[in-house]
Amino acid sequence: MSVLFKTIAVFLFGLTAYSCFAHEVRPAYLQINQVSENVYTVLWKVPRTVDKVLDIQPKFEKTFDLKETTPPRILDAFVLYSYQLKGSKSLTNTEISIHKLNTTGIDVLVDIRLLSDIHHTFLLQPTKKTVLIPETPNKWTVAKTYIILGVEHILLGFDHLLFVLALLIITVGFKKLLKTITAFTIAHSITLSFSALGIANLPGPPVEAVIALSIVFLAIEILKLQQGKSTITSQKPWLVAFTFGLLHGFGFAGALQDIGLPQNEIPLALATFNIGVELGQIIFVIIVLALIKLIKYFIPQQTWLYKLVPYAIGSISAFWLIERISGF
């Protein structure tokens, strides 16, 4: 058990250093809508921080002319740019690239809608900043795009990872752990789907605050467990995982809303984003368990780590809670 806490302490140290970036890294978004023959409206949405906007721009072939139509606008964590794109031919079979994308660590979701009802979705990355627009869309491209976005969201969503980590500490036994992770998966899949389909929704800031509060709650439960007290979380971790998982699903939905969904492929994009989230979650659990097994013979027992870990989890999540409440 002490090995688990040693591994977690290392993870939390790095997490604390990165806590000011607790919100996941959002992708940029390029939306292109055809309005007439060889004429398009372009919406370019670039992530920003308090004092910095990424210096990246969409680039088209030389036969196209891109002109700004309205001044840039700030919307939450993004800056919005609006353009008109005109060319001597169709965008089909031409290349789109993102200038300087290779100097960043973010992705760009490209959404193209033509008058012929053809719809394209692509994911550009620092290592692949150019795409050739085909004549016909590929469903696998949409599926692959949203699987990658789902994996990235969970692996860069440190609050969600910290919640899963706390569940790993509390849950003893492989069968109980499998049951707990499954309950969490089912719960956030339900609310993610309901929110994305417009069936049910909750405002983002309160949801994010309660997600942080759920981690504080688990930190307190860990301390009680260490003191030999029986808690509902230690007895039925699957019930707690399911209850809070419903809220985490609304958090995932908020991220998906920022990313956007292709209107003619909503079921496919929603399903594959969810699959990506689950893959990312499984990757995280496997890595933590593998690290525990790897170092259990090399680190001597340090009983003080038992207390450090829940206090570190509680402190980080309490900071997020205060930060998110102050942002209301």
Tab-separated table of C-alpha atoms in Angstrom:
chain	number	residue	atom	x	y	z
A	1	MET	CA	0.000	0.000	0.000
A	2	SER	CA	2.859	2.374	0.809
A	3	VAL	CA	4.157	1.944	-2.741
A	4	LEU	CA	0.878	3.282	-4.064
A	5	PHE	CA	1.263	6.406	-1.966
A	6	LYS	CA	4.887	6.908	-3.033
A	7	THR	CA	3.876	6.757	-6.679
A	8	ILE	CA	0.980	9.116	-6.088
A	9	ALA	CA	3.189	11.593	-4.232
A	10	VAL	CA	5.445	11.914	-7.282
A	11	PHE	CA	2.409	12.421	-9.519
A	12	LEU	CA	0.956	15.059	-7.200
A	13	PHE	CA	4.219	16.970	-7.044
A	14	GLY	CA	4.140	17.424	-10.800
A	15	LEU	CA	0.445	18.187	-10.729
A	16	THR	CA	0.911	20.917	-8.135
A	17	ALA	CA	3.520	22.595	-10.323
A	18	TYR	CA	1.010	22.533	-13.179
A	19	SER	CA	-2.111	23.351	-11.147
A	20	CYS	CA	-2.517	26.835	-12.580
A	21	PHE	CA	-3.232	25.128	-15.914
A	22	ALA	CA	-5.880	22.802	-14.455
A	23	HIS	CA	-8.266	23.422	-17.329
A	24	GLU	CA	-7.519	21.226	-20.278
A	25	VAL	CA	-5.706	22.581	-23.308
A	26	ARG	CA	-8.404	23.473	-25.829
A	27	PRO	CA	-7.958	22.976	-29.565
A	28	ALA	CA	-8.249	25.820	-32.033
A	29	TYR	CA	-11.263	25.678	-34.342
A	30	LEU	CA	-11.518	26.532	-38.054
A	31	GLN	CA	-15.045	26.589	-39.493
A	32	ILE	CA	-15.544	27.124	-43.222
A	33	ASN	CA	-19.039	27.478	-44.714
A	34	GLN	CA	-19.663	27.822	-48.434
A	35	VAL	CA	-22.163	30.633	-49.216
A	36	SER	CA	-21.959	30.716	-53.016
A	37	GLU	CA	-19.766	29.413	-55.826
A	38	ASN	CA	-16.153	29.640	-54.630
A	39	VAL	CA	-17.110	32.025	-51.805
A	40	TYR	CA	-16.890	30.992	-48.124
A	41	THR	CA	-17.262	32.447	-44.654
A	42	VAL	CA	-14.441	31.542	-42.279
A	43	LEU	CA	-14.553	31.522	-38.477
A	44	TRP	CA	-11.168	31.131	-36.802
A	45	LYS	CA	-11.248	30.457	-33.045
A	46	VAL	CA	-7.869	30.593	-31.283
A	47	PRO	CA	-7.244	29.646	-27.624
A	48	ARG	CA	-5.920	32.394	-25.358
A	49	THR	CA	-4.629	32.852	-21.823
A	50	VAL	CA	-4.896	35.982	-19.692
A	51	ASP	CA	-2.082	37.738	-21.540
A	52	LYS	CA	-1.334	35.678	-24.642
A	53	VAL	CA	-3.008	34.622	-27.895
A	54	LEU	CA	-1.360	31.926	-29.993
A	55	ASP	CA	0.230	33.309	-33.159
A	56	ILE	CA	-1.218	30.790	-35.615
A	57	GLN	CA	-3.235	31.430	-38.784
A	58	PRO	CA	-4.997	29.364	-41.459
A	59	LYS	CA	-3.310	29.333	-44.857
A	60	PHE	CA	-4.966	28.538	-48.186
A	61	GLU	CA	-3.578	28.019	-51.677
A	62	LYS	CA	-2.524	31.111	-53.669
A	63	THR	CA	-5.682	31.037	-55.800
A	64	PHE	CA	-7.708	32.063	-52.702
A	65	ASP	CA	-8.018	35.495	-51.097
A	66	LEU	CA	-8.726	35.728	-47.349
A	67	LYS	CA	-10.103	39.047	-46.021
A	68	GLU	CA	-11.142	39.967	-42.487
A	69	THR	CA	-14.822	40.958	-42.249
A	70	THR	CA	-15.171	41.954	-38.570
A	71	PRO	CA	-12.654	42.911	-35.856
A	72	PRO	CA	-11.457	40.118	-33.547
A	73	ARG	CA	-13.693	39.353	-30.561
A	74	ILE	CA	-12.856	37.806	-27.197
A	75	LEU	CA	-15.138	34.958	-26.085
A	76	ASP	CA	-14.193	33.220	-22.832
A	77	ALA	CA	-10.927	31.368	-23.468
A	78	PHE	CA	-10.857	32.139	-27.204
A	79	VAL	CA	-10.326	34.964	-29.666
A	80	LEU	CA	-12.689	34.860	-32.651
A	81	TYR	CA	-11.681	36.040	-36.111
A	82	SER	CA	-14.142	36.327	-39.022
A	83	TYR	CA	-13.109	36.259	-42.672
A	84	GLN	CA	-14.444	35.932	-46.197
A	85	LEU	CA	-12.621	33.522	-48.490
A	86	LYS	CA	-12.848	33.853	-52.277
A	87	GLY	CA	-11.180	31.726	-54.920
A	88	SER	CA	-11.076	30.954	-58.607
A	89	LYS	CA	-12.042	27.338	-57.896
A	90	SER	CA	-13.613	25.104	-55.252
A	91	LEU	CA	-11.826	24.182	-52.030
A	92	THR	CA	-12.129	20.525	-53.041
A	93	ASN	CA	-8.739	18.998	-53.901
A	94	THR	CA	-6.868	21.953	-52.401
A	95	GLU	CA	-4.706	22.111	-49.280
A	96	ILE	CA	-5.321	23.924	-46.009
A	97	SER	CA	-2.539	24.421	-43.477
A	98	ILE	CA	-2.070	26.212	-40.166
A	99	HIS	CA	0.927	28.536	-40.157
A	100	LYS	CA	3.257	28.084	-37.128
A	101	LEU	CA	1.164	25.221	-35.726
A	102	ASN	CA	4.352	23.187	-35.383
A	103	THR	CA	5.590	25.706	-32.773
A	104	THR	CA	2.629	25.017	-30.467
A	105	GLY	CA	1.335	22.072	-28.494
A	106	ILE	CA	-2.315	22.276	-29.582
A	107	ASP	CA	-4.541	20.731	-32.237
A	108	VAL	CA	-6.849	22.427	-34.725
A	109	LEU	CA	-10.293	21.051	-35.520
A	110	VAL	CA	-11.278	21.914	-39.107
A	111	ASP	CA	-14.972	21.889	-40.043
A	112	ILE	CA	-15.935	22.462	-43.709
A	113	ARG	CA	-19.525	22.611	-44.960
A	114	LEU	CA	-20.244	22.881	-48.682
A	115	LEU	CA	-23.445	23.829	-50.500
A	116	SER	CA	-23.594	20.303	-51.925
A	117	ASP	CA	-24.312	19.080	-48.346
A	118	ILE	CA	-20.848	17.540	-48.201
A	119	HIS	CA	-19.275	17.963	-44.784
A	120	HIS	CA	-15.612	17.447	-43.880
A	121	THR	CA	-14.016	17.189	-40.431
A	122	PHE	CA	-10.253	17.056	-39.896
A	123	LEU	CA	-7.843	17.277	-36.991
A	124	LEU	CA	-4.582	19.098	-37.676
A	125	GLN	CA	-1.698	18.708	-35.221
A	126	PRO	CA	1.788	20.194	-34.761
A	127	THR	CA	3.252	17.167	-36.552
A	128	LYS	CA	0.603	17.268	-39.320
A	129	LYS	CA	-0.387	20.850	-40.033
A	130	THR	CA	-1.650	20.400	-43.623
A	131	VAL	CA	-4.623	18.522	-45.073
A	132	LEU	CA	-5.832	17.909	-48.625
A	133	ILE	CA	-9.613	18.304	-48.911
A	134	PRO	CA	-11.024	15.221	-50.698
A	135	GLU	CA	-14.066	15.115	-52.939
A	136	THR	CA	-16.011	12.842	-50.594
A	137	PRO	CA	-15.928	12.815	-46.764
A	138	ASN	CA	-14.646	9.844	-44.794
A	139	LYS	CA	-16.507	8.686	-41.678
A	140	TRP	CA	-13.338	7.107	-40.326
A	141	THR	CA	-11.693	10.545	-40.394
A	142	VAL	CA	-14.474	11.899	-38.156
A	143	ALA	CA	-14.231	8.894	-35.834
A	144	LYS	CA	-10.432	9.124	-35.565
A	145	THR	CA	-10.599	12.881	-34.957
A	146	TYR	CA	-12.996	12.626	-32.023
A	147	ILE	CA	-11.278	9.591	-30.501
A	148	ILE	CA	-8.045	11.599	-30.387
A	149	LEU	CA	-9.848	14.622	-28.924
A	150	GLY	CA	-11.452	12.417	-26.248
A	151	VAL	CA	-8.126	10.855	-25.255
A	152	GLU	CA	-6.430	14.257	-25.120
A	153	HIS	CA	-9.250	15.761	-23.078
A	154	ILE	CA	-9.114	13.184	-20.283
A	155	LEU	CA	-5.291	13.002	-20.185
A	156	LEU	CA	-5.024	16.808	-20.002
A	157	GLY	CA	-8.033	17.185	-17.698
A	158	PHE	CA	-6.127	17.004	-14.426
A	159	ASP	CA	-9.212	17.407	-12.253
A	160	HIS	CA	-10.793	14.312	-13.805
A	161	LEU	CA	-7.532	12.378	-13.414
A	162	LEU	CA	-7.226	13.409	-9.779
A	163	PHE	CA	-10.755	12.134	-9.135
A	164	VAL	CA	-9.911	8.774	-10.733
A	165	LEU	CA	-6.660	8.667	-8.758
A	166	ALA	CA	-8.518	9.185	-5.483
A	167	LEU	CA	-10.880	6.360	-6.425
A	168	LEU	CA	-7.870	4.110	-7.036
A	169	ILE	CA	-6.613	4.822	-3.518
A	170	ILE	CA	-9.929	4.123	-1.818
A	171	THR	CA	-10.930	1.053	-3.815
A	172	VAL	CA	-9.332	-2.203	-2.649
A	173	GLY	CA	-9.494	-5.296	-4.865
A	174	PHE	CA	-9.532	-5.695	-8.635
A	175	LYS	CA	-13.222	-6.646	-8.892
A	176	LYS	CA	-14.317	-3.675	-6.812
A	177	LEU	CA	-12.021	-1.379	-8.816
A	178	LEU	CA	-13.457	-2.666	-12.107
A	179	LYS	CA	-16.972	-2.116	-10.802
A	180	THR	CA	-16.107	1.413	-9.645
A	181	ILE	CA	-14.463	2.491	-12.910
A	182	THR	CA	-17.384	0.993	-14.871
A	183	ALA	CA	-19.888	2.957	-12.763
A	184	PHE	CA	-17.943	6.176	-13.360
A	185	THR	CA	-17.844	5.434	-17.097
A	186	ILE	CA	-21.580	4.727	-17.372
A	187	ALA	CA	-22.488	7.836	-15.372
A	188	HIS	CA	-20.444	10.382	-17.305
A	189	SER	CA	-21.425	8.735	-20.608
A	190	ILE	CA	-25.103	9.345	-19.767
A	191	THR	CA	-24.782	13.041	-18.949
A	192	LEU	CA	-22.271	13.692	-21.734
A	193	SER	CA	-24.741	12.263	-24.252
A	194	PHE	CA	-27.762	14.030	-22.749
A	195	SER	CA	-25.981	17.385	-22.749
A	196	ALA	CA	-24.543	17.030	-26.266
A	197	LEU	CA	-27.985	16.073	-27.627
A	198	GLY	CA	-29.708	18.955	-25.809
A	199	ILE	CA	-31.789	16.705	-23.547
A	200	ALA	CA	-30.325	18.035	-20.289
A	201	ASN	CA	-27.710	20.602	-19.413
A	202	LEU	CA	-26.128	22.492	-16.521
A	203	PRO	CA	-24.150	25.756	-16.540
A	204	GLY	CA	-20.421	25.168	-16.882
A	205	PRO	CA	-18.874	27.195	-13.992
A	206	PRO	CA	-20.965	25.588	-11.192
A	207	VAL	CA	-20.313	22.131	-12.671
A	208	GLU	CA	-16.553	22.749	-12.706
A	209	ALA	CA	-16.704	23.967	-9.102
A	210	VAL	CA	-18.627	20.897	-7.941
A	211	ILE	CA	-16.160	18.640	-9.770
A	212	ALA	CA	-13.382	20.206	-7.667
A	213	LEU	CA	-15.568	19.751	-4.574
A	214	SER	CA	-16.011	16.056	-5.403
A	215	ILE	CA	-12.226	15.622	-5.232
A	216	VAL	CA	-12.095	17.415	-1.860
A	217	PHE	CA	-14.757	14.990	-0.642
A	218	LEU	CA	-12.679	11.985	-1.740
A	219	ALA	CA	-9.571	13.401	-0.042
A	220	ILE	CA	-11.514	13.578	3.239
A	221	GLU	CA	-12.759	10.034	2.682
A	222	ILE	CA	-9.159	8.827	2.255
A	223	LEU	CA	-8.189	10.424	5.590
A	224	LYS	CA	-11.133	8.764	7.317
A	225	LEU	CA	-10.136	5.424	5.824
A	226	GLN	CA	-6.577	5.855	7.091
A	227	GLN	CA	-7.977	6.474	10.578
A	228	GLY	CA	-9.791	3.151	10.434
A	229	LYS	CA	-13.235	4.666	9.937
A	230	SER	CA	-15.688	2.953	7.624
A	231	THR	CA	-17.205	5.292	5.031
A	232	ILE	CA	-19.762	4.932	2.271
A	233	THR	CA	-16.975	5.463	-0.271
A	234	SER	CA	-14.837	2.625	1.087
A	235	GLN	CA	-17.880	0.320	1.297
A	236	LYS	CA	-19.542	1.287	-1.987
A	237	PRO	CA	-17.046	3.234	-4.112
A	238	TRP	CA	-19.071	2.411	-7.227
A	239	LEU	CA	-22.045	4.387	-5.828
A	240	VAL	CA	-19.921	7.485	-5.186
A	241	ALA	CA	-18.226	7.076	-8.575
A	242	PHE	CA	-21.589	6.897	-10.331
A	243	THR	CA	-23.050	9.895	-8.456
A	244	PHE	CA	-20.116	12.216	-9.113
A	245	GLY	CA	-19.612	10.707	-12.554
A	246	LEU	CA	-22.884	12.309	-13.623
A	247	LEU	CA	-21.393	15.729	-12.848
A	248	HIS	CA	-18.102	14.899	-14.551
A	249	GLY	CA	-20.105	14.029	-17.665
A	250	PHE	CA	-21.450	17.586	-17.795
A	251	GLY	CA	-17.833	18.744	-17.520
A	252	PHE	CA	-16.887	16.584	-20.511
A	253	ALA	CA	-19.879	18.005	-22.376
A	254	GLY	CA	-18.650	21.551	-21.762
A	255	ALA	CA	-15.331	20.667	-23.370
A	256	LEU	CA	-17.121	19.025	-26.294
A	257	GLN	CA	-19.232	22.148	-26.733
A	258	ASP	CA	-16.052	24.229	-26.958
A	259	ILE	CA	-14.694	21.826	-29.574
A	260	GLY	CA	-17.905	21.589	-31.593
A	261	LEU	CA	-19.720	18.696	-33.254
A	262	PRO	CA	-20.192	18.090	-36.994
A	263	GLN	CA	-23.925	18.591	-37.456
A	264	ASN	CA	-24.436	15.703	-39.886
A	265	GLU	CA	-22.268	13.295	-37.849
A	266	ILE	CA	-23.342	14.067	-34.265
A	267	PRO	CA	-23.987	10.431	-33.176
A	268	LEU	CA	-20.660	9.235	-34.618
A	269	ALA	CA	-18.662	12.151	-33.176
A	270	LEU	CA	-20.340	11.846	-29.768
A	271	ALA	CA	-19.792	8.083	-29.577
A	272	THR	CA	-16.143	8.260	-30.643
A	273	PHE	CA	-15.375	11.191	-28.304
A	274	ASN	CA	-16.780	9.085	-25.471
A	275	ILE	CA	-14.661	6.134	-26.606
A	276	GLY	CA	-11.623	8.395	-26.595
A	277	VAL	CA	-12.374	9.535	-23.038
A	278	GLU	CA	-12.609	5.908	-21.911
A	279	LEU	CA	-9.382	4.969	-23.686
A	280	GLY	CA	-7.606	7.863	-21.997
A	281	GLN	CA	-9.003	6.840	-18.632
A	282	ILE	CA	-7.880	3.229	-19.133
A	283	ILE	CA	-4.409	4.417	-20.186
A	284	PHE	CA	-4.128	6.481	-17.004
A	285	VAL	CA	-5.226	3.615	-14.734
A	286	ILE	CA	-2.819	1.179	-16.425
A	287	ILE	CA	0.083	3.629	-16.113
A	288	VAL	CA	-0.564	4.212	-12.393
A	289	LEU	CA	-0.888	0.493	-11.656
A	290	ALA	CA	2.210	-0.293	-13.747
A	291	LEU	CA	4.244	2.347	-11.906
A	292	ILE	CA	3.186	0.888	-8.580
A	293	LYS	CA	4.356	-2.553	-9.657
A	294	LEU	CA	7.579	-1.210	-11.152
A	295	ILE	CA	8.870	0.676	-8.134
A	296	LYS	CA	7.551	-1.428	-5.253
A	297	TYR	CA	10.941	-3.116	-4.784
A	298	PHE	CA	13.041	0.037	-4.972
A	299	ILE	CA	11.517	2.626	-2.623
A	300	PRO	CA	11.750	2.092	1.144
A	301	GLN	CA	8.633	2.475	3.264
A	302	GLN	CA	7.808	6.049	4.263
A	303	THR	CA	4.764	6.202	6.514
A	304	TRP	CA	4.484	9.996	6.287
A	305	LEU	CA	3.385	9.604	2.694
A	306	TYR	CA	0.103	8.145	3.913
A	307	LYS	CA	-0.874	11.561	5.255
A	308	LEU	CA	0.799	13.603	2.519
A	309	VAL	CA	-1.192	12.164	-0.367
A	310	PRO	CA	-4.771	12.960	0.789
A	311	TYR	CA	-3.686	16.395	2.036
A	312	ALA	CA	-2.038	17.105	-1.338
A	313	ILE	CA	-5.146	15.945	-3.207
A	314	GLY	CA	-7.376	18.018	-0.935
A	315	SER	CA	-5.172	21.124	-1.201
A	316	ILE	CA	-4.997	21.061	-4.994
A	317	SER	CA	-8.726	20.453	-5.402
A	318	ALA	CA	-9.565	23.117	-2.774
A	319	PHE	CA	-7.463	25.601	-4.764
A	320	TRP	CA	-9.397	24.696	-7.914
A	321	LEU	CA	-12.673	25.054	-6.011
A	322	ILE	CA	-11.842	28.572	-4.797
A	323	GLU	CA	-10.500	29.560	-8.219
A	324	ARG	CA	-13.639	28.342	-10.000
A	325	ILE	CA	-16.071	29.901	-7.523
A	326	SER	CA	-14.270	33.238	-7.794
A	327	GLY	CA	-14.729	33.025	-11.564
A	328	PHE	CA	-18.543	32.935	-11.384
